[in-house]
CSV table of C-alpha atoms and ligand atoms in Angstrom, one decimal:
chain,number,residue,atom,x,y,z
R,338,UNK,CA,108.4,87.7,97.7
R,339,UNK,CA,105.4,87.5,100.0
R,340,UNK,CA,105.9,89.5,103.5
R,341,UNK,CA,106.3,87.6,106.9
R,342,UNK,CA,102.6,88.9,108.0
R,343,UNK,CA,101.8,87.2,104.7
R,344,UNK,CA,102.6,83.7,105.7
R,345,UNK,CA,100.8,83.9,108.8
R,346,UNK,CA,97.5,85.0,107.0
R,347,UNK,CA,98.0,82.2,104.4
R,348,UNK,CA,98.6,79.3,107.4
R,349,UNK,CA,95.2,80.5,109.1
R,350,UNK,CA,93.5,80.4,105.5
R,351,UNK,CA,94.6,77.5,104.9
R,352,UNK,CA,93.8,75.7,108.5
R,353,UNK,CA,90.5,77.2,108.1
R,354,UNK,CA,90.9,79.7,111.0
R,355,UNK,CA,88.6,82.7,110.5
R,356,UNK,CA,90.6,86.5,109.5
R,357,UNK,CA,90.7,89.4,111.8
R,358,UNK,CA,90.1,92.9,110.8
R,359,UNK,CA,93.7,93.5,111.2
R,360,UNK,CA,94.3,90.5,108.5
R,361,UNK,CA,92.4,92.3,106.2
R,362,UNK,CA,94.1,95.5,106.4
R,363,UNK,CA,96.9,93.7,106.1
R,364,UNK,CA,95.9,92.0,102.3
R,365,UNK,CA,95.0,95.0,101.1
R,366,UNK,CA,99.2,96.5,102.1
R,367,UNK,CA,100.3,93.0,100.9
R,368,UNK,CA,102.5,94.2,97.5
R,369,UNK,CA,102.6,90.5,96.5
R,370,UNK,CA,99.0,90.8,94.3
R,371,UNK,CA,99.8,87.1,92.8
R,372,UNK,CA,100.2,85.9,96.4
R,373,UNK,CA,96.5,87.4,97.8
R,374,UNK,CA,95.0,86.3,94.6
R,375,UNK,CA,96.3,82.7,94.4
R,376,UNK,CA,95.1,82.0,98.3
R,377,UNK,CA,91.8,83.6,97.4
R,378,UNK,CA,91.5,81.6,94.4
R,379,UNK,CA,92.3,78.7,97.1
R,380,UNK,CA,89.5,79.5,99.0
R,381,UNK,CA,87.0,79.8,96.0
R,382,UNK,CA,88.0,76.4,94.2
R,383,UNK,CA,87.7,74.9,97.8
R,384,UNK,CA,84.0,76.1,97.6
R,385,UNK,CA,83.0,75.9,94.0
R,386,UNK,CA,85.8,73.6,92.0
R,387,UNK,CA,86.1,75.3,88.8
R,388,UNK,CA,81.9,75.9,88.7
R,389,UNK,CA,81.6,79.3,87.5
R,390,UNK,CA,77.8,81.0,87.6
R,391,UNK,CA,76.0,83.2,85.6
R,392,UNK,CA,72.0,83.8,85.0
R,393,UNK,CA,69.5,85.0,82.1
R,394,UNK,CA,68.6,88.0,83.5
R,395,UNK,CA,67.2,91.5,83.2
R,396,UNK,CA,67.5,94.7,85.1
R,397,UNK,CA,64.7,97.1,85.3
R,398,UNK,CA,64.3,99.7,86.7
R,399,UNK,CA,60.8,101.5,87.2
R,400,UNK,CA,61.3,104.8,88.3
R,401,UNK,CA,64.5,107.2,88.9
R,402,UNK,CA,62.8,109.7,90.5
R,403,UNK,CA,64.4,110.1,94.2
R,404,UNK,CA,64.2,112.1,97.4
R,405,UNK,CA,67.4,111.3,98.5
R,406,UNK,CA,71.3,112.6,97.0
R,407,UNK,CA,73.8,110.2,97.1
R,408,UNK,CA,77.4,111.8,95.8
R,409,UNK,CA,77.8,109.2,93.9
R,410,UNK,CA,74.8,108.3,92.0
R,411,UNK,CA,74.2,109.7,88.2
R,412,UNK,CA,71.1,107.7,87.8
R,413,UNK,CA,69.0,109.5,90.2
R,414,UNK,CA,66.9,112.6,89.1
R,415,UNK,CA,65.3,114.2,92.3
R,416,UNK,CA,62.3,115.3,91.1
R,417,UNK,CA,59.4,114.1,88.9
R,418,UNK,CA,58.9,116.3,86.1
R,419,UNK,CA,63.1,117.5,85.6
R,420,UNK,CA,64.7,116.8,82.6
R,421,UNK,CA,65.5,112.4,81.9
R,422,UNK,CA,63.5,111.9,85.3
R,423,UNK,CA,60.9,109.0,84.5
R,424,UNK,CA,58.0,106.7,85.9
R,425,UNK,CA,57.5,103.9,83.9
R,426,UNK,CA,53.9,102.9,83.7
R,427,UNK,CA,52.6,99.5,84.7
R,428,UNK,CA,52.2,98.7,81.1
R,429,UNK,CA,55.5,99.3,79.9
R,430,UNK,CA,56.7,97.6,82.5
R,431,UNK,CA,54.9,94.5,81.7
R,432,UNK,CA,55.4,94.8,78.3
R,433,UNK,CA,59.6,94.5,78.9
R,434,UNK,CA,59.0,91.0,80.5
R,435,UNK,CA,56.1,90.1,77.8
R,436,UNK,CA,58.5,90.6,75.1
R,437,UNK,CA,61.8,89.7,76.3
R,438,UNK,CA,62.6,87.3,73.6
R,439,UNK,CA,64.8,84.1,75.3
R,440,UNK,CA,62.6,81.6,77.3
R,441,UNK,CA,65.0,80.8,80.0
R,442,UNK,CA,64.9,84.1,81.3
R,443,UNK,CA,64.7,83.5,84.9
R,444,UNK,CA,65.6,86.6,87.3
R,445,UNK,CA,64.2,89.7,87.1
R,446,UNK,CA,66.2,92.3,89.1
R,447,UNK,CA,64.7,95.9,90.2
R,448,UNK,CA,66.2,98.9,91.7
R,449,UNK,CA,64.5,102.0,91.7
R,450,UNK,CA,65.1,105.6,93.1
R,451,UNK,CA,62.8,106.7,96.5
R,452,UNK,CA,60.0,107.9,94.5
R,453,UNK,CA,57.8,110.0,97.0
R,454,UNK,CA,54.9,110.0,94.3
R,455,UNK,CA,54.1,106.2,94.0
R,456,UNK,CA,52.1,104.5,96.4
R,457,UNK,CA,53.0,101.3,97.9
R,458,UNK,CA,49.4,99.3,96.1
R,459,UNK,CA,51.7,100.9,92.8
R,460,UNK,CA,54.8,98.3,93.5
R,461,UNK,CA,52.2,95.7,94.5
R,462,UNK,CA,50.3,95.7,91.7
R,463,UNK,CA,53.8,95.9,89.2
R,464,UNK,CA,55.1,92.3,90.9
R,465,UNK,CA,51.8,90.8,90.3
R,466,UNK,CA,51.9,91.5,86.9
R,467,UNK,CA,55.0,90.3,86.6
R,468,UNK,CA,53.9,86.9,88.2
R,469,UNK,CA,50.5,86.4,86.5
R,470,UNK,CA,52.7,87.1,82.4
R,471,UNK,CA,55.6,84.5,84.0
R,472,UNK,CA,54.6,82.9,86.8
R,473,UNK,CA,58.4,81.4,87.1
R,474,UNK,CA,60.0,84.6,86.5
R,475,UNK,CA,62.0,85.2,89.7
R,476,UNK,CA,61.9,88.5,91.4
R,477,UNK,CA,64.5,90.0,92.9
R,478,UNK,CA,63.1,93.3,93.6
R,479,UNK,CA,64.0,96.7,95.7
R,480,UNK,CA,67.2,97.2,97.8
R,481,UNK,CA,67.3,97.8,101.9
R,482,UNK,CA,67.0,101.5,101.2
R,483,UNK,CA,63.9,101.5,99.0
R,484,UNK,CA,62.0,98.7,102.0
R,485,UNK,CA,63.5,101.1,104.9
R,486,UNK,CA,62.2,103.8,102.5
R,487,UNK,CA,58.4,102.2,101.9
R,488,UNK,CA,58.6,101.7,105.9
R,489,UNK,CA,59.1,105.0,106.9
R,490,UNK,CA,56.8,106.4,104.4
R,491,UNK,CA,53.6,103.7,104.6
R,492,UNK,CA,54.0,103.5,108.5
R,493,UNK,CA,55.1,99.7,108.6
R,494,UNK,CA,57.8,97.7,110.1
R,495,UNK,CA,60.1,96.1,107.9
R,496,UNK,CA,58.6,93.1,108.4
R,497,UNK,CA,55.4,94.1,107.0
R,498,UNK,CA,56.6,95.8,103.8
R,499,UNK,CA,58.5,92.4,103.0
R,500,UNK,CA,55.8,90.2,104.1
R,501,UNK,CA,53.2,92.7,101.6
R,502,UNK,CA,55.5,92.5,98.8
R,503,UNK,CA,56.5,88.6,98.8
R,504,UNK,CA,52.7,87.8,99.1
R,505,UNK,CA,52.6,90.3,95.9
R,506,UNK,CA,55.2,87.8,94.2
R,507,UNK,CA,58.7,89.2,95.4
R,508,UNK,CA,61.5,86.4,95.9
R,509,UNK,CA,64.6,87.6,97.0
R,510,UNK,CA,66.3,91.4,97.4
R,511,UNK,CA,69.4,92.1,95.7
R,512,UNK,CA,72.1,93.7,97.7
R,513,UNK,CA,72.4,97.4,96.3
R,514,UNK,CA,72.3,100.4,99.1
R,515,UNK,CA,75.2,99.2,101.2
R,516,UNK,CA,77.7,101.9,99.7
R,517,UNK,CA,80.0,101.5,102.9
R,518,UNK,CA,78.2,101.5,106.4
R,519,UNK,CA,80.8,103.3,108.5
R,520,UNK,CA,79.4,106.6,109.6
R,521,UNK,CA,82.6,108.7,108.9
R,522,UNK,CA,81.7,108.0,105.1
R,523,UNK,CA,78.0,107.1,104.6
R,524,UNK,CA,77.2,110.8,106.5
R,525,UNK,CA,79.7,112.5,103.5
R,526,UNK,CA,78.0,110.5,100.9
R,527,UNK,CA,74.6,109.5,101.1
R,528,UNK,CA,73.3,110.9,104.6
R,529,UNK,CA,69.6,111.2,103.6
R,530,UNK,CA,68.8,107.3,103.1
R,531,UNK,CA,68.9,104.4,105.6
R,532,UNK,CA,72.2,103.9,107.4
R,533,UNK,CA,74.6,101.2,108.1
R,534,UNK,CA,72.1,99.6,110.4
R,535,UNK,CA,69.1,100.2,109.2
R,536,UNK,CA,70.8,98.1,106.2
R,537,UNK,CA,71.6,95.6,107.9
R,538,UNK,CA,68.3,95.6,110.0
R,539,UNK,CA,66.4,94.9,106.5
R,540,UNK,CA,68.2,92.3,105.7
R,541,UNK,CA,67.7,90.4,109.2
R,542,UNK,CA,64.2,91.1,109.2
R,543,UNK,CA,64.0,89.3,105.4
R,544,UNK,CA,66.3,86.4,106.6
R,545,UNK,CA,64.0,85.8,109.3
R,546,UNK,CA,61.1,85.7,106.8
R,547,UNK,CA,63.1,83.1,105.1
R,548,UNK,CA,64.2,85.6,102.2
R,549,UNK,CA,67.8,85.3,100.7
R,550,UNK,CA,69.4,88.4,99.9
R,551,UNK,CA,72.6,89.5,98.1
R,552,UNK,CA,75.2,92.0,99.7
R,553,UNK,CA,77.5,94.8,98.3
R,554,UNK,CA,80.0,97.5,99.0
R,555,UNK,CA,80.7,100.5,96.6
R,556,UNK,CA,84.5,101.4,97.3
R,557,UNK,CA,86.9,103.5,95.3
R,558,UNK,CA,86.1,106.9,95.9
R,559,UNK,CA,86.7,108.6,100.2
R,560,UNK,CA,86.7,105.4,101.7
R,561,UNK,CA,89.5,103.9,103.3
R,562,UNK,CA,91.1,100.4,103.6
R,563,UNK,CA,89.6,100.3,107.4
R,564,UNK,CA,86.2,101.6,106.3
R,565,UNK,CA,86.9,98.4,103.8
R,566,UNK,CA,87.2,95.8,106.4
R,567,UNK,CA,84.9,97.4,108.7
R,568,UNK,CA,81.6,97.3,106.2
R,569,UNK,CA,83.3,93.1,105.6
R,570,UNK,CA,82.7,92.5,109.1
R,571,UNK,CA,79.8,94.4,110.0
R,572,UNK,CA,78.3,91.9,106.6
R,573,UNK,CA,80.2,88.6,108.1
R,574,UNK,CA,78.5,89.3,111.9
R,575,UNK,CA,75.1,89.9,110.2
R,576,UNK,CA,75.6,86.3,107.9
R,577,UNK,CA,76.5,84.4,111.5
R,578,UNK,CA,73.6,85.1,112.9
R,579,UNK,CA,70.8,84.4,110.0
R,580,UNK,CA,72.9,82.9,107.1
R,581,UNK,CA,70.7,84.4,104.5
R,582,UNK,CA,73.4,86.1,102.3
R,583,UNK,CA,74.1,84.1,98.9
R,584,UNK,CA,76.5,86.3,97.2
R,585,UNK,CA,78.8,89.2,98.3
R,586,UNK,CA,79.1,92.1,95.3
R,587,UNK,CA,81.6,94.5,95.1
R,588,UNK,CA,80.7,97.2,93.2
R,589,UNK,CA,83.7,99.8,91.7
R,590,UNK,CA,82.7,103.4,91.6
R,591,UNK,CA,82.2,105.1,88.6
R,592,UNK,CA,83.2,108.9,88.4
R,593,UNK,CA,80.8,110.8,85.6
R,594,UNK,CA,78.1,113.1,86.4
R,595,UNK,CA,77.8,112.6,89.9
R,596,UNK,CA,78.7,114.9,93.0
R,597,UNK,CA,82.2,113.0,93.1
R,598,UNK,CA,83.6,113.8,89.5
R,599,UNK,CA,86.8,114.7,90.7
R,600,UNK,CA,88.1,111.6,92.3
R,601,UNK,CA,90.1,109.1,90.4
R,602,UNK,CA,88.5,105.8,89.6
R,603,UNK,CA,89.5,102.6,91.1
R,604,UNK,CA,92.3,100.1,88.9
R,605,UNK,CA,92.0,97.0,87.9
R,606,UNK,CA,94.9,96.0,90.7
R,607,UNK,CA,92.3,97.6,93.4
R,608,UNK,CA,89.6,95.7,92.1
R,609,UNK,CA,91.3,92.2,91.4
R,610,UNK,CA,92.3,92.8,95.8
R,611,UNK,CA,89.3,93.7,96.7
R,612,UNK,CA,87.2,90.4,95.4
R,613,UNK,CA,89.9,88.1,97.5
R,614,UNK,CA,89.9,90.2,100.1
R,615,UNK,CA,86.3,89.7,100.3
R,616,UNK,CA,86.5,86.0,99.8
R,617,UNK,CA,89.0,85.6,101.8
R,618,UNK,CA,87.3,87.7,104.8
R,619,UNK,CA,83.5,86.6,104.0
R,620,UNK,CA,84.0,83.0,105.2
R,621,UNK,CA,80.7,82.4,105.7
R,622,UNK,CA,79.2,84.0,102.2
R,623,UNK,CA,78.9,81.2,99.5
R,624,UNK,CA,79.5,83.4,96.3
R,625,UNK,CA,81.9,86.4,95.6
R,626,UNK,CA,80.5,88.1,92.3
R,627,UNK,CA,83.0,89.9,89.9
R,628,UNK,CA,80.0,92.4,88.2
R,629,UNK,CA,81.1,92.8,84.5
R,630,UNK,CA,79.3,96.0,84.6
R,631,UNK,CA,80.9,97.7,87.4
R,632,UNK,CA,84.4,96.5,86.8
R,633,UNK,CA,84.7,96.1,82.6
R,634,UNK,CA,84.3,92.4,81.4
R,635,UNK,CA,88.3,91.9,80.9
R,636,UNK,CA,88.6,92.6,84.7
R,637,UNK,CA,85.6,90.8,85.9
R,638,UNK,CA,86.8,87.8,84.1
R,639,UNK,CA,90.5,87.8,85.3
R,640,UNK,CA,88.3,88.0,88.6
R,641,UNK,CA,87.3,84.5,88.4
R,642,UNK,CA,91.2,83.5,89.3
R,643,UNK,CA,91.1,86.3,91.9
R,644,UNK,CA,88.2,84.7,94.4
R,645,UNK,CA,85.1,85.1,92.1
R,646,UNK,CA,82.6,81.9,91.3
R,647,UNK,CA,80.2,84.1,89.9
R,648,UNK,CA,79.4,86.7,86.7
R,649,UNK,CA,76.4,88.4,87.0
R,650,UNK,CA,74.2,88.2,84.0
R,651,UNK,CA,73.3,89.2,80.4
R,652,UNK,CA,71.0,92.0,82.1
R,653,UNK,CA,70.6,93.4,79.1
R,654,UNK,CA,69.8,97.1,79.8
R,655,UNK,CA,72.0,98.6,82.5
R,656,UNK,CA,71.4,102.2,83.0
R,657,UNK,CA,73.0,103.5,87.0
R,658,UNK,CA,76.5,102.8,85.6
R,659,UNK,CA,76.3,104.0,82.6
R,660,UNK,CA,74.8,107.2,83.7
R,661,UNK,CA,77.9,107.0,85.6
R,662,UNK,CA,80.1,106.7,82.7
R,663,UNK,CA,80.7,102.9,82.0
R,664,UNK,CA,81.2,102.2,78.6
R,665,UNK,CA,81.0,98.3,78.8
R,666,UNK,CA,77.7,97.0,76.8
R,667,UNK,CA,74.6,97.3,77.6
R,668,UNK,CA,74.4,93.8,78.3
R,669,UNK,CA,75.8,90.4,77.3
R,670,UNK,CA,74.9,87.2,75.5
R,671,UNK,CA,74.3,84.1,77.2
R,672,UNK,CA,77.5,82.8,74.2
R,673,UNK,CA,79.3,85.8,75.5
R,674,UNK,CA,79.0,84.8,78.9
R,675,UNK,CA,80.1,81.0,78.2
R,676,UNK,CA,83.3,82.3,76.5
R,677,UNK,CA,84.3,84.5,79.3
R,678,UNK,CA,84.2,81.9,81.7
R,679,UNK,CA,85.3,79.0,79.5
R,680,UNK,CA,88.7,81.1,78.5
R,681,UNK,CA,89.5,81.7,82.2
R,682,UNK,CA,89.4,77.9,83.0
R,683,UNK,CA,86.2,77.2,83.8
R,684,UNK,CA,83.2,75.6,83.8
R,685,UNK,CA,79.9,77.2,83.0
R,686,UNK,CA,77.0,76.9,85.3
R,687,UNK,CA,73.8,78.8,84.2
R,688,UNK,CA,71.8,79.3,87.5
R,689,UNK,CA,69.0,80.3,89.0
R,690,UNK,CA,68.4,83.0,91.8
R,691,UNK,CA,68.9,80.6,94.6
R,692,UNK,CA,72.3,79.0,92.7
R,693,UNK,CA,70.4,76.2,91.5
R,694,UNK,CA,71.3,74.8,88.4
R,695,UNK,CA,69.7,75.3,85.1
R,696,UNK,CA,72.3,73.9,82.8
R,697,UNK,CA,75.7,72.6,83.4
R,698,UNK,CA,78.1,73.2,80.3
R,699,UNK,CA,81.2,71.3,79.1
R,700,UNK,CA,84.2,72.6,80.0
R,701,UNK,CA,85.7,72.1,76.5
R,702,UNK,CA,85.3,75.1,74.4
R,703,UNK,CA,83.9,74.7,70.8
R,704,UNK,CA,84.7,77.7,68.5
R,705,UNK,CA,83.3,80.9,70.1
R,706,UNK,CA,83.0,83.7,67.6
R,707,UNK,CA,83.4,87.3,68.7
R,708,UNK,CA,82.4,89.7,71.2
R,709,UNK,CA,81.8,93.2,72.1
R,710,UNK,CA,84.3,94.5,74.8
R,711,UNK,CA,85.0,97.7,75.2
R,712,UNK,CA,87.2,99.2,77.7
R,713,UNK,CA,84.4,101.1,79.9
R,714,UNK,CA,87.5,104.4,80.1
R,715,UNK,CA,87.0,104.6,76.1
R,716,UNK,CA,84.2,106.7,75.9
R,717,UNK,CA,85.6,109.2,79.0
R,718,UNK,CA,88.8,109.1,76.8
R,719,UNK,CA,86.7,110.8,73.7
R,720,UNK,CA,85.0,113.1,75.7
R,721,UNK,CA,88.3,114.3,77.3
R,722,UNK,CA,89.9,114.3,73.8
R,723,UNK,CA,87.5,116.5,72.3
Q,1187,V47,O1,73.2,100.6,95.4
Q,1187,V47,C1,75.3,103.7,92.2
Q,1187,V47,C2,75.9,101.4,93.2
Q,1187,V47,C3,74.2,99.9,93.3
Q,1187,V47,C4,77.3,104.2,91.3
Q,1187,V47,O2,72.4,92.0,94.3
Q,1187,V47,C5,77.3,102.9,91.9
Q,1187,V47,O3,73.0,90.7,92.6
Q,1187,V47,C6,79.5,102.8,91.2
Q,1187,V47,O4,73.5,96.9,93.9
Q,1187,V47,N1,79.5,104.0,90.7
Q,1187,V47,C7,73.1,99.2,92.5
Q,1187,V47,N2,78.4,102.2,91.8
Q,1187,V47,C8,73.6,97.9,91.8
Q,1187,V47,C9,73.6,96.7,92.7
Q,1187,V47,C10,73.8,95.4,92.2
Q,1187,V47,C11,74.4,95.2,91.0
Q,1187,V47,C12,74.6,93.9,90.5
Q,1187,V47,C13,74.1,92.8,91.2
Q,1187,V47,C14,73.5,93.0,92.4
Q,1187,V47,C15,72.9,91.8,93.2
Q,1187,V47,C16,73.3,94.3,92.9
Q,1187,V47,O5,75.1,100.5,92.4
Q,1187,V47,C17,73.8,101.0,94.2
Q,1187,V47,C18,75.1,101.7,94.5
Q,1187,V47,O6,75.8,101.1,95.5
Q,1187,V47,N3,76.1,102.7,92.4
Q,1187,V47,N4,76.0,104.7,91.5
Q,1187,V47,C19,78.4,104.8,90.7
Q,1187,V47,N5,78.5,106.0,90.3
């Protein structure tokens, strides 16, 4: 049985009136999970039918070398020169695209650490190369912190650094660096990096230059269901005024070797509610992501009834949460990926960066041989065990 405050949420969903903050707080207290999911799900097959996305892609990252130290971060090594810090150089770097072995690979995605040893001509010159091996290779490059970062550092605007580093061949930023914006938590967990508005102030400087970006929040750890809604606001206000956000992520936090080892991870019942919370409040954000990294694959793809059009991608070598613990795979298969989304009911769109389409596939399922999955807690399990 669904609560009173329930039914009113679902009549203004459903006569397409827009969610307070108080709504939102309200979902997440909602003990019906069925109910929040199935309205969700409502919203996202209004949107997107049964059309489920993933891309080809790759992450990379170049350096994780940082000046700044986020609680939460296990990737991260703060200086050059300590034990598993690293700089790629520009020809390793190059050589990962050059030899990346399926042809449809279409999205590069970068995020680095603040490096203070690289210049900014260094980041130039890495997209370039990128462009000249695959000139269609799309680059989506560097999150709000690292621009804010470059800013501050190369005495620019924010303007400036994106204007240098799209004519250098970036296309779109992804959405990492978000964490939660509300002061009362971003100063206890990541103090020494851009803030809330400073976030938010990169991204309306790219949607200005015409750039679409991607969005996240990393919940799960101090935060709480207010600091939730508030960052979902703060995101929705942002997308009114310049409509440049494609796709909202939600990103779960991971608890190993990081300042925040001894909080509890999030369940799968926090992270089902918080993608239709999120698609529920983000009226005005096209696509809700369920990241198969960050949430395990069986979760990410019960997800996709939950709110979520969207997978992520094979990406292929993941590294800042499995510093962090994950034990999902490294990556996934583009057969993988159809199977996910063909078992949950849908249909499989690959895509591009900007959601257009590269290859519509029948909905009917043909037999789809195995997979890795592996419950990302198993390998924490072992090392507890031992
Ligand atoms: O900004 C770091 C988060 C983000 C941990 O735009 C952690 O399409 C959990 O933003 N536990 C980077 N999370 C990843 C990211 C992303 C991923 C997939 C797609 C897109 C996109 C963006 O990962 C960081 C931070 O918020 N993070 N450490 C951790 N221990």
């Amino acid at each position: 049985m669904t609560t009173p405050r329930f039914a009113e949420i679902a009549a203004k969903v459903r006569a397409g009136e827009r969610l307070s903050e108080d709504d939102g707080i309200a979902l997440y207290l909602e003990p019906d999970l069925l109910a929040v999911g199935q309205l969700a799900n409502e919203v996202r097959e209004r949107l997107h039918g049964d059309r489920t996305y993933f891309n080809v892609n790759l992450r990379y990252e170049a350096t994780n070398v940082c000046e700044a130290s986020c609680r939460f971060c296990a990737f991260a090594k703060l200086e050059k020169g300590q034990p598993g810090a690293q700089t790629a150089t520009h020809e390793a770097a190059w050589k990962e695209l050059a030899e990346f072995p399926d042809e449809r690979l279409s999205e590069l995605h970068m995020v680095n650490g603040l490096d203070p040893n690289l210049a900014f001509e260094w980041y130039e010159e890495l997209l370039r190369g990128w462009k000249k091996l695959r000139p269609s290779i799309h680059l989506k490059c560097f999150t709000a912190v690292e621009i804010h970062y470059f800013a501050q550092k190369f005495a620019m605007s924010h303007e400036q650094v994106l204007q240098r580093l799209m004519a250098a061949g970036l296309d779109t930023m992804p959405g990492g660096g978000a964490e939660i914006f509300h002061p009362e938590v971003r100063e206890r967990i990541s103090r020494d990096k851009a803030d809330g508005d400073e976030y938010l102030a990169v991204h309306r400087a790219a949607h200005r230059l015409g750039m679409k970006t991607n969005c996240t929040m990393l919940y799960g750890h101090i935060e709480t269901h207010a600091h939730r809604i508030d960052h979902l606001m703060r995101l929705r206000a942002l997308q009114d005024e310049t409509q440049g956000f494609q796709c909202f992520i939600p990103l779960a936090f991971h608890n190993m070797h990081n300042a925040m080892e001894q909080l509890p991870e999030s369940t799968a019942v926090d992270d089902l509610r918080t993608i239709s919370v999120s698609r529920l409040m983000l009226d005005n954000i096209p696509h809700v992501k369920a990241y198969w990294v960050s949430m395990t694959v069986e979760t990410a793809q019960i997800g996709l009834r939950f709110g979520a059009d969207d997978l992520d991608g094979t990406i292929v070598h993941e590294t800042i949460y499995h510093s962090a613990g994950s034990t999902v795979p490294m990556g996934l298969t583009r057969h993988d990926l159809l199977r996910l989304i063909r078992e949950a009911g849908r249909v499989p769109v690959e895509r591009d960066s900007l959601y257009g389409v590269v290859e519509e596939y029948p909905r009917a399922s043909a037999p789809e041989g195995s997979m890795k999955v592996k419950d990302r807690n198993a390998k924490k399990h072992l090392e507890l065990a031992r």
